[in-house]
XYZ file of C-alpha atoms in Angstrom:
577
model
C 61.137 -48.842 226.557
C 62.928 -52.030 227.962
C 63.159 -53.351 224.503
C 64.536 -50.001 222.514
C 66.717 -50.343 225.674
C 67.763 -53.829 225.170
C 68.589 -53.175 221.564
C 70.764 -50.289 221.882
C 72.372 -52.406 224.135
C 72.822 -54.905 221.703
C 73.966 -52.214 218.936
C 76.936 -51.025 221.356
C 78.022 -54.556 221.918
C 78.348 -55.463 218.288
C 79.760 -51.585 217.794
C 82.772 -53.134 220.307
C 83.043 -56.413 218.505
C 83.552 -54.620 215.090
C 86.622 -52.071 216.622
C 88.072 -55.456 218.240
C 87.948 -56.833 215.150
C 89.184 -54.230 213.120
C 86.021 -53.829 210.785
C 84.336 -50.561 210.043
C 81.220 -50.395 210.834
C 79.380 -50.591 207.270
C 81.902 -53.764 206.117
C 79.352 -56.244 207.391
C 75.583 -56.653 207.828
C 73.735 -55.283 211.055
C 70.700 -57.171 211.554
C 69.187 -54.206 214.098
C 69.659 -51.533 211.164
C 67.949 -53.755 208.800
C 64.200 -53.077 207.406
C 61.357 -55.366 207.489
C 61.724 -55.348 203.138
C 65.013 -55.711 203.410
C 65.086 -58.712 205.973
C 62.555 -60.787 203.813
C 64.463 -59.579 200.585
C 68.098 -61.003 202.309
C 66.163 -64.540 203.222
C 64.127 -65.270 199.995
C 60.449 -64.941 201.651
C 58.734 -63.349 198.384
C 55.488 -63.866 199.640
C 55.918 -61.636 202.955
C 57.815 -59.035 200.684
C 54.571 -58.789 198.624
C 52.839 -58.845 201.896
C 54.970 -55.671 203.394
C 55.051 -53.586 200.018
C 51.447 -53.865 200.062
C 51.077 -53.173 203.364
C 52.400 -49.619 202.806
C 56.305 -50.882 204.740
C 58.660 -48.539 202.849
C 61.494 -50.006 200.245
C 63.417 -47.627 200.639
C 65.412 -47.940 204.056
C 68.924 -48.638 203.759
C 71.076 -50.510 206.574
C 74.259 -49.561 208.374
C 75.759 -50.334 204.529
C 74.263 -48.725 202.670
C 71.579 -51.774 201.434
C 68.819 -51.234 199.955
C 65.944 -54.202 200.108
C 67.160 -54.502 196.066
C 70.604 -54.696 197.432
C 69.762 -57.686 199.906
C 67.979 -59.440 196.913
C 70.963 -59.491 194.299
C 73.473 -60.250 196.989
C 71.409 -63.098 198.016
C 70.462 -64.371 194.334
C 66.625 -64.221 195.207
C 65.125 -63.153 191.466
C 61.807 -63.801 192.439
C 62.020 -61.113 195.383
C 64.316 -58.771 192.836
C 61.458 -58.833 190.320
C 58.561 -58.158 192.935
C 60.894 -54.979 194.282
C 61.332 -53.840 190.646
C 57.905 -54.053 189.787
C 56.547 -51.887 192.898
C 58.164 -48.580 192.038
C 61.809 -49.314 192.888
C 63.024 -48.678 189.652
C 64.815 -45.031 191.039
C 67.045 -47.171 193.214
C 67.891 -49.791 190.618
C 71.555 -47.782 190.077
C 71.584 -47.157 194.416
C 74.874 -47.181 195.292
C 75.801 -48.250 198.721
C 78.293 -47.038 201.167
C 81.053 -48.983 199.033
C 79.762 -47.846 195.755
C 77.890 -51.260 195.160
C 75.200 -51.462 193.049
C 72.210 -54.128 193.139
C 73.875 -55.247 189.483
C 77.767 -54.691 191.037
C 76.110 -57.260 193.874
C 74.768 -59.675 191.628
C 78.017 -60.055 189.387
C 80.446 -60.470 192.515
C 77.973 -63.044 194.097
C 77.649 -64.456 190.861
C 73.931 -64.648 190.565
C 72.844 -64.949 186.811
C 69.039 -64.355 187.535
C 69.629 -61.999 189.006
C 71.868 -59.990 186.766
C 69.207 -61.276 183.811
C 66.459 -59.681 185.829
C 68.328 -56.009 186.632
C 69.481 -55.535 183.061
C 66.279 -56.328 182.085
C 65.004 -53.147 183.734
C 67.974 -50.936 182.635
C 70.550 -51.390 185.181
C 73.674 -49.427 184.149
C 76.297 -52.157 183.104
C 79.562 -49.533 183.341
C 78.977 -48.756 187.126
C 82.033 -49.700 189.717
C 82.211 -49.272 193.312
C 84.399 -47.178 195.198
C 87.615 -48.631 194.600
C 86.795 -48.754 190.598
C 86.315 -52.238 190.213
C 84.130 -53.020 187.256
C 81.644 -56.089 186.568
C 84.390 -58.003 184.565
C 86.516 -58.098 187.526
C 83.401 -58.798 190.422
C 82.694 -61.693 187.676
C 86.236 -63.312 188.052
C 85.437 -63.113 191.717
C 82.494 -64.384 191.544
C 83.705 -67.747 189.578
C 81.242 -67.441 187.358
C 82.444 -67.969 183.985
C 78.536 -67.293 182.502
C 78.180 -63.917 184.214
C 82.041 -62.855 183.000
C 80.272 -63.760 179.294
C 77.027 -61.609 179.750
C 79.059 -58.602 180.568
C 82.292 -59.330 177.733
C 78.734 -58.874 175.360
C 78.230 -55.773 176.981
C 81.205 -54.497 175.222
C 82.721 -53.225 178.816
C 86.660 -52.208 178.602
C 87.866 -55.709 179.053
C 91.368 -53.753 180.280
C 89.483 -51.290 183.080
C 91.550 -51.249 185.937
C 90.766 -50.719 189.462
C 92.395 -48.034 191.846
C 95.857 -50.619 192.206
C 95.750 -51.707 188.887
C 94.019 -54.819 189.560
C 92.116 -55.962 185.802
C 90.218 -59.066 185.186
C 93.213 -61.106 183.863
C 94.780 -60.097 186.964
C 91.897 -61.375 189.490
C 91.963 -64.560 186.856
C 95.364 -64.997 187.226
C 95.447 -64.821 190.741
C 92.341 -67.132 191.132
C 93.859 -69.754 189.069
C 90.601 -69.902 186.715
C 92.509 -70.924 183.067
C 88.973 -70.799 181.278
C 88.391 -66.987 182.222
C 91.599 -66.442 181.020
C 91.299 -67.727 177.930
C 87.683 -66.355 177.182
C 89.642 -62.733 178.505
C 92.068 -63.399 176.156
C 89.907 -63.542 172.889
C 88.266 -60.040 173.638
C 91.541 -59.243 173.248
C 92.687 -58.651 177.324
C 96.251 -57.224 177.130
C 97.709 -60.181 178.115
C 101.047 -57.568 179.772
C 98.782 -55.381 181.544
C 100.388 -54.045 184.570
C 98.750 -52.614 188.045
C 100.622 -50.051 190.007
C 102.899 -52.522 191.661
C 104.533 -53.123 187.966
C 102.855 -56.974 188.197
C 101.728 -58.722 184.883
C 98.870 -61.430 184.999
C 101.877 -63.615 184.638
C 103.766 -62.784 187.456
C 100.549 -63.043 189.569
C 99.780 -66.265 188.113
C 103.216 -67.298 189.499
C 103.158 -65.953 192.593
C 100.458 -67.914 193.274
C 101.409 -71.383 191.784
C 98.953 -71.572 188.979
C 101.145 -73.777 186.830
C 98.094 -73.929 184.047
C 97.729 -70.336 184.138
C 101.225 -69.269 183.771
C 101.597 -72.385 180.674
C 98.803 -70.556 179.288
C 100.163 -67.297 179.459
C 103.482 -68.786 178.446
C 102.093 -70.059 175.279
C 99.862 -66.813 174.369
C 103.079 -64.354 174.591
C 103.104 -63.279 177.994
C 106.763 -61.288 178.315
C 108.746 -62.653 181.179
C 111.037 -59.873 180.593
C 108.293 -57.445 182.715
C 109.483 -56.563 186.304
C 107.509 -55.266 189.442
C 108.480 -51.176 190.497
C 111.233 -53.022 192.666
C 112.252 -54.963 189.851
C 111.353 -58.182 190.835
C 110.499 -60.904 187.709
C 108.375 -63.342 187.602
C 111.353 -66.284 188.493
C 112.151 -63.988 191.613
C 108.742 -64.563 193.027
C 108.578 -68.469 191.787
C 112.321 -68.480 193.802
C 110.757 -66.925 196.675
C 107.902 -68.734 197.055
C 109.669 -72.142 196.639
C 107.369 -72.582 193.476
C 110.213 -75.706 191.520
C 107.589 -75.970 188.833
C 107.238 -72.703 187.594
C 110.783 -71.796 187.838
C 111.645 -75.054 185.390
C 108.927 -73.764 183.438
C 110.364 -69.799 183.363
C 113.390 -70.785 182.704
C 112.405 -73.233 179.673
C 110.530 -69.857 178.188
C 113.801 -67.908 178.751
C 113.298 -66.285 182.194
C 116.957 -64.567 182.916
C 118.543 -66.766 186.471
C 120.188 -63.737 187.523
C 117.918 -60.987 187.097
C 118.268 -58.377 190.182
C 115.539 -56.517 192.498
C 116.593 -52.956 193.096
C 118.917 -54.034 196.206
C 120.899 -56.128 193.929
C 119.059 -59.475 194.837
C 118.599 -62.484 192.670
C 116.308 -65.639 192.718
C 119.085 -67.200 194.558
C 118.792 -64.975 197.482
C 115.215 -65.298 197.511
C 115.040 -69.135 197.640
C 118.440 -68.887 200.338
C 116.198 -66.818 202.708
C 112.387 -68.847 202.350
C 114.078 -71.828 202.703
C 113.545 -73.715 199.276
C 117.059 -76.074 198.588
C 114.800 -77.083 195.804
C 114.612 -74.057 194.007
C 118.849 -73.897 194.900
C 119.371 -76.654 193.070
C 117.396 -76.004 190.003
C 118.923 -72.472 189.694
C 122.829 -73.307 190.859
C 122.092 -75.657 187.562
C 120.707 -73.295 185.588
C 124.545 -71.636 185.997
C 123.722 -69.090 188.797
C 126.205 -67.873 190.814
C 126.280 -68.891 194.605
C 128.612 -65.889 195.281
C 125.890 -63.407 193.732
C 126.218 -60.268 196.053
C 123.533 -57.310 197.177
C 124.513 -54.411 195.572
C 125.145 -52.153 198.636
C 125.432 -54.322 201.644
C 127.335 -57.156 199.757
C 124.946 -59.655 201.115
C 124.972 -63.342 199.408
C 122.255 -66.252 199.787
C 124.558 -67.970 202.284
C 123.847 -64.806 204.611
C 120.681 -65.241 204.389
C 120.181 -69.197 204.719
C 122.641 -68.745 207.765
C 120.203 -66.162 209.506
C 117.284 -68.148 209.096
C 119.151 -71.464 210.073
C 118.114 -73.096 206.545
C 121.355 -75.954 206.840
C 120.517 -77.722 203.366
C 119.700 -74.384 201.810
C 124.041 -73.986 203.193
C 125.266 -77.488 202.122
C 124.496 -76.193 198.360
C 125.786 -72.847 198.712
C 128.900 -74.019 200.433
C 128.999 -77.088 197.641
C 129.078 -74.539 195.495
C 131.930 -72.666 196.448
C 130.316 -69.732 198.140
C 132.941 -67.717 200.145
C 132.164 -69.062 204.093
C 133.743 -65.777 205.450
C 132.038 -63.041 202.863
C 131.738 -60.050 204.771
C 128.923 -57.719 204.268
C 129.545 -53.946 203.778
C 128.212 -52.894 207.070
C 128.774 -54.271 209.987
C 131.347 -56.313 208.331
C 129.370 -59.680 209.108
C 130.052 -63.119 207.837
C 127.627 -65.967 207.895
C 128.910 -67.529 210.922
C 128.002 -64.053 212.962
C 124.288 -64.971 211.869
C 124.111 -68.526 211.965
C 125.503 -68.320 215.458
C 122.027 -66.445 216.674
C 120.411 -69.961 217.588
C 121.325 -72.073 214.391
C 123.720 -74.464 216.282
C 123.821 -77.076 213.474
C 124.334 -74.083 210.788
C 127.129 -72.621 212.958
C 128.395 -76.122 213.175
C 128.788 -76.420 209.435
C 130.373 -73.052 208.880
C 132.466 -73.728 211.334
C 133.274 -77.355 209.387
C 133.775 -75.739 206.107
C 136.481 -73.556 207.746
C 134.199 -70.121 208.977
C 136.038 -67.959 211.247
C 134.605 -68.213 215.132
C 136.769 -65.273 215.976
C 135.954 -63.107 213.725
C 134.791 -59.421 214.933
C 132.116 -57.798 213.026
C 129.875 -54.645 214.487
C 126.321 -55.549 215.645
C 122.929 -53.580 215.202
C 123.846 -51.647 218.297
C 127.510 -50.723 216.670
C 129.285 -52.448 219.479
C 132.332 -54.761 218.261
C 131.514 -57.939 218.756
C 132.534 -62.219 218.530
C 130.466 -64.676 217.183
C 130.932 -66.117 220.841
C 129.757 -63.091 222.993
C 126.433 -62.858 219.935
C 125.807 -66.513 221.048
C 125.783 -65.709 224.687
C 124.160 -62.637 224.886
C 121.565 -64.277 222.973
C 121.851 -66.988 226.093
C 121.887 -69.974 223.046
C 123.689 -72.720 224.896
C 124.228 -75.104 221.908
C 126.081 -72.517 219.869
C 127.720 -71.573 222.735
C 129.463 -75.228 223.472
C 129.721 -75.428 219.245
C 131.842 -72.085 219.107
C 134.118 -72.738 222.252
C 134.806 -76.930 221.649
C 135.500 -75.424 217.853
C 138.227 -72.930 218.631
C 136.705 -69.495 219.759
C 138.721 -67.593 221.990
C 136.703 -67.406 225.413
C 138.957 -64.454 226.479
C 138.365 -62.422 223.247
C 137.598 -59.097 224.862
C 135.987 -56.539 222.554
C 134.270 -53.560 224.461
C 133.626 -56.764 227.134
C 133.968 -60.439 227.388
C 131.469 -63.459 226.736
C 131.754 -64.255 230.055
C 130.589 -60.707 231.163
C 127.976 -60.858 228.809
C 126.533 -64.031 230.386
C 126.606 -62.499 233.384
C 124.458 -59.887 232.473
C 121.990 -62.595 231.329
C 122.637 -64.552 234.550
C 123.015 -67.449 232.215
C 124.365 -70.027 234.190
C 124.590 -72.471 231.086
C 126.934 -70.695 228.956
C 128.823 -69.529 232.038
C 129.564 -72.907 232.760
C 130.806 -73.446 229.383
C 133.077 -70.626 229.066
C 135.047 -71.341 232.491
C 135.294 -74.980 231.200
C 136.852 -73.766 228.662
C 139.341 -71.025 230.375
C 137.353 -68.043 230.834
C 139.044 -65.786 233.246
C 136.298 -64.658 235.847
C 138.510 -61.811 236.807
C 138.744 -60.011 233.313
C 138.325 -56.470 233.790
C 135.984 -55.026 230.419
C 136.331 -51.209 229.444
C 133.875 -49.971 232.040
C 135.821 -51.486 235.044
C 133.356 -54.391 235.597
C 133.748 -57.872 236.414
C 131.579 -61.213 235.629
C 131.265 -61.148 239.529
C 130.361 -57.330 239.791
C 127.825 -57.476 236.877
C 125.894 -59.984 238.114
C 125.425 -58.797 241.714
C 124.945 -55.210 240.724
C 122.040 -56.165 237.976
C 120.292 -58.622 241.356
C 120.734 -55.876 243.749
C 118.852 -53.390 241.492
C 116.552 -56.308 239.925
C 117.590 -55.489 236.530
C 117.520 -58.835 235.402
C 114.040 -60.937 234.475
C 115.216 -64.033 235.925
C 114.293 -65.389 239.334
C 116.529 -64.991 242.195
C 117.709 -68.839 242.774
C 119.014 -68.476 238.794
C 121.132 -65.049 239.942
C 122.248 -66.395 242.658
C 122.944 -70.263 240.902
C 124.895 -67.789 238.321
C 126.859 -65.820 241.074
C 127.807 -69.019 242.841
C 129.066 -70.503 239.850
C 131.341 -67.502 239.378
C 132.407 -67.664 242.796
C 133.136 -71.391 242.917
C 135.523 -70.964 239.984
C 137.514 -68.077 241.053
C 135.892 -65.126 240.981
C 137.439 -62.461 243.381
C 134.983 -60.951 245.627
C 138.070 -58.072 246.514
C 137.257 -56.881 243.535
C 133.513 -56.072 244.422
C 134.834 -53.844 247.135
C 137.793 -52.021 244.913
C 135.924 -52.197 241.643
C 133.029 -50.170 240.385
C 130.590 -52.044 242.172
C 128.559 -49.656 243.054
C 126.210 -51.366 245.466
C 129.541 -51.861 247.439
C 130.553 -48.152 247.145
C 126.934 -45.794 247.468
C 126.126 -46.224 251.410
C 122.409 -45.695 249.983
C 122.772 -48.645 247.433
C 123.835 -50.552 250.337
C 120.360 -50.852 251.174
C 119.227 -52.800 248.195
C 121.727 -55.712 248.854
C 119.875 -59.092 249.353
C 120.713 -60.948 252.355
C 120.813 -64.030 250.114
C 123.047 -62.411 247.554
C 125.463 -61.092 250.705
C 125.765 -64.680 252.915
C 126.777 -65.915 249.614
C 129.535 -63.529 248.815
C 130.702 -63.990 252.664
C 131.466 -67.368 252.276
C 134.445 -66.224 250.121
C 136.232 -63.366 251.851
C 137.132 -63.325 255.338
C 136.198 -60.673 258.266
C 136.883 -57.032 256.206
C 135.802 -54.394 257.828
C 133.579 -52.733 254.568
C 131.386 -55.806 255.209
C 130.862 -55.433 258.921
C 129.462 -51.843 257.997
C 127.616 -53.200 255.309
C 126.055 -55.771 257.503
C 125.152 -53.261 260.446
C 123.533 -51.290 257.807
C 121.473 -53.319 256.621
C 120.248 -54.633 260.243
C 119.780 -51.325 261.626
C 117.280 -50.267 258.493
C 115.590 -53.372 258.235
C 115.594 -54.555 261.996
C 112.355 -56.997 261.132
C 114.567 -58.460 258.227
C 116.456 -61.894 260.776
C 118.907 -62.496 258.038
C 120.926 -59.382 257.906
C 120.607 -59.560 261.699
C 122.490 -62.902 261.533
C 124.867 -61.830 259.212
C 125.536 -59.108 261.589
C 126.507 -61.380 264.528
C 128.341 -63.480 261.717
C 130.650 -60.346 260.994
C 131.079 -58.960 264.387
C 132.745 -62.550 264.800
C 135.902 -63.845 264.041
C 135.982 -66.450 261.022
C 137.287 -69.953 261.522
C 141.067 -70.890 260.775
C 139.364 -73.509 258.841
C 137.652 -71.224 256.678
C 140.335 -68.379 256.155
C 143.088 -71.606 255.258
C 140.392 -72.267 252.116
C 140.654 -68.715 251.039
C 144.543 -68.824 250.997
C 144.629 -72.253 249.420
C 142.197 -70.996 246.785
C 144.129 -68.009 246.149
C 147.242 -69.573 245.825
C 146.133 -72.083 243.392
C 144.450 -68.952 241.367
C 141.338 -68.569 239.021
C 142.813 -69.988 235.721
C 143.527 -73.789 237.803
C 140.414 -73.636 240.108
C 139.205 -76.250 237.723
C 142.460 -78.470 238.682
C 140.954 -78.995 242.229
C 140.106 -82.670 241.959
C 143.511 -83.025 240.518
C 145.381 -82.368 243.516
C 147.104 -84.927 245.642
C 144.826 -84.777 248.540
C 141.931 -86.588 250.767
C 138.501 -86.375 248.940
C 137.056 -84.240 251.855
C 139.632 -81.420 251.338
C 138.982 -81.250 247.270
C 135.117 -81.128 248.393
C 135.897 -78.819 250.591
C 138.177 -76.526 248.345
C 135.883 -76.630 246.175
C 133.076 -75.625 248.132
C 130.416 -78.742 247.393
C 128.635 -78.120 250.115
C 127.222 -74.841 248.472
């Protein structure tokens, strides 16, 4: 009992391991649903097989595949145990199928097992049998590599051209195995050397898909037509293009291959090599006369799109060498290359930007909101592009539905926040929806809508405030953790001892403050900030307010400029923070 219990133990656990592993549960042996016959059939022992059959231990027990003991024999190329099955009264399940159609003989071929296909034939297997999915011996041959079981069943007289339930022939599998001997052998029983499975592929556009250069010659030389395109219209030099394949494409275009042959979206080989990356296969076709400036027949997309989205810069340099059009918009969205290099590709943003690209230019992203180049590159929080785009000339203040600098606050991105006041970005911009940089970034803490810690908020908020953000406009705004008496309660104490370092003594804040201490009375900081509002401020501190104010936002950055002690800039700018 303990050992049946052990073993359907063990039969769950593998049942779990298959589902994790996405088999089914007949794709693979199970050694507890194999038979005695069937075990010494799988390992070669013919002298305990002879010992079992005569022993009265049945032949005819299948696993969790569907295997017969004869199955297990031709899979495994044991003859010897084939025979000794064969010749004990197994001849009813010579033609067995198993739970994937497979015959012993279907077994044999695919494992390539000569003997063993000598032996079943020899006792009247059925040579025209397929499995499930139609695939004939020819094709389990090709599979197989075995050139000398491909020739025992061409003899046969099987349809050289039978094609599985894709399409798939035995030129095919020979083309995409890279055997050049099958295909020749397939070839003189007169193979249509243009068959086509349901995709629309040709042995010869599988041959170059997979960079068989002696298969596709070979093909080449026998007729193959390169003319032949996949369903979506794709030729044989659009797959060499794509898969950065130099050699075949020389040799494609040698036989004739068409350079600017389209797929059904209007693509060519150029925008397939632009978009894998291959300056190689660029070169060869810009020289074979192609047009850089080739264009998707909808979108208007050209292989400088493309390179510039995947951040492929020499796949650029050509196209732009070329004469491609650096600010080609597409038909929706009205995007230029620089809008997609600018997604993380700082040296491709860098040489659009060289070769004269737009950084201002508004286009319409995926979620249909106008947007910069600059406020892409922020909200993407990609600091390099970010310095690129504002040292090269983009507008920092360019508001769309908001401003970069609103955008980075939403990312708490201290980095490019930096950057953009350095370079003039108004911290007191009011966007569409009434918000400031300042009032974004404390409403998204307060509500912990943003993934970063709380030091990098706050870092981000102080930066803000440092450089002239106006914490009035938290209380008149749209703040709304300022304005709802019951989002008062989310404020962080942190987040509020900050923010009173730049406004004086206002009443709002008091209440705020009182708030706060009288619903979290074990919370010490808001009761500190409490007794810090109840009090008047310094002179000292409400004379840096004024100063600040006076010298306004758009010069805060002037502050070491000024004709004053050390200590005072320090202090005006608030170093100590």
């Amino acid at each position: 009992a303990n050992i049946f219990k052990m073993a359907v133990e063990l039969g769950m656990q593998q049942d779990q391991e298959n589902v994790r592993n996405g088999l089914q549960f007949f794709d693979r042996a199970d050694d507890l649903t194999v038979s005695n016959v069937g075990l010494a059939a799988r390992e070669g022992d013919e002298e305990r097989l002879i010992r079992l059959i005569a022993d009265g231990s049945p032949c005819d027990v299948s696993d969790n595949r569907g295997w017969f003991p004869l199955h297990e024999a031709a899979a495994a190329g044991h003859s010897g145990c084939l025979r000794s099955l064969l010749e004990h009264k197994n001849e009813d399940l010579l033609d067995s199928r198993a739970y994937g159609g497979e015959t012993p003989l279907f077994l044999a071929a695919l494992n390539g097992h000569v003997e063993c296909i000598k032996t079943l034939m020899e006792f009247g297997a059925d040579v025209n049998v397929m499995n499930d999915e139609e695939v004939n011996l020819l094709v389990a041959s090709v599979k197989s590599g075995s050139l000398e079981c491909l020739k025992i069943f061409l003899e046969c007289s099987l349809d050289v051209n039978s094609q599985d339930v894709g399409g798939w022939s035995a030129l095919h599998e020979a083309a995409f195995a890279g055997h050049e001997d099958f295909i020749e052998i397939l070839l003189s029983f007169a193979a249509d050397i243009n068959i086509q499975n349901s995709d629309g592929a040709t042995p010869l556009f599988t041959a170059t898909q997979y960079g068989h250069k002696t298969c596709l010659k070979l093909l080449l030389k026998e007729g193959a037509d390169i003319s032949l395109l996949t369903v979506d219209k794709a030729s044989p030099l659009f797959i060499a293009s794509q898969e950065g394949l130099t050699d075949c494409i020389n040799m494609l275009l040698t036989a004739g291959a068409d350079p600017e042959s389209k797929v059904v979206d209007g693509a060519t080989p150029l925008h397939a090599a632009a978009e894998r990356g291959h300056p190689e296969c660029i070169e060869i076709l810009l020289n074979a006369g192609v047009s850089a400036c080739a264009e998707t027949y909808i979108e208007k997309i050209t292989p400088l799109h493309l390179s510039s989205q995947e951040g492929h810069y020499k796949c650029m340099e050509l196209l732009l060498s070329a004469g491609v059009n650096v600010d080609a918009p597409t038909h929706t969205g009205n995007m230029t290359p620089i809008c997609l290099a600018c997604q993380g590709h700082a040296d491709c943003t860098k040489l659009l930007l060289d070769c004269g690209a737009n950084p201002n230019h508004i286009y319409e992203d995926v979620d249909i909101l106008p947007k910069t180049p600059l406020m892409v590159s922020v909200e993407g929080d990609y600091v390099d592009c970010v310095k690129i785009l504002a040292e090269r000339g983009a507008d920092v203040n360019r508001a769309t539905y908001t401003t970069p600098l609103i955008l980075a606050a939403q990312n708490s991105s201290h980095d490019c926040g930096k950057i953009l006041l350095d370079f003039g970005a108004d911290p007191n911009f009011v966007d569409r929806g009434k918000n400031t940089a300042l009032s974004i970034a404390v409403t998204r803490l307060g509500y912990g809508h943003n993934q970063k810690s709380l030091q990098v908020q706050l870092d981000c908020i102080k930066l803000f405030l440092k450089l002239g953000a106006s914490v009035d406009q938290l209380h008149q705004g749209t703040c709304i953790a300022f304005k709802d008496p019951s989002a008062m309660r989310v404020l962080n104490p942190d987040l509020y001892k900050l923010l009173l370092e730049f406004e004086g003594n206002r009443p709002h804040s008091r209440e705020i403050c009182r708030e706060n201490s009288r619903a979290k009375r074990t919370n010490l900081k808001w009761r500190k900030l409490e007794r810090l509002t109840s009090s008047p401020r310094s002179l000292q501190h409400f004379c840096r307010l004024v100063i600040r104010k006076r010298i306004n936002s758009c010069r805060m950055q002037r502050i070491p400029e000024l004709p004053v002690p050390h200590s005072l800039k320090q202090y005006l700018m608030y170093s100590d923070l």
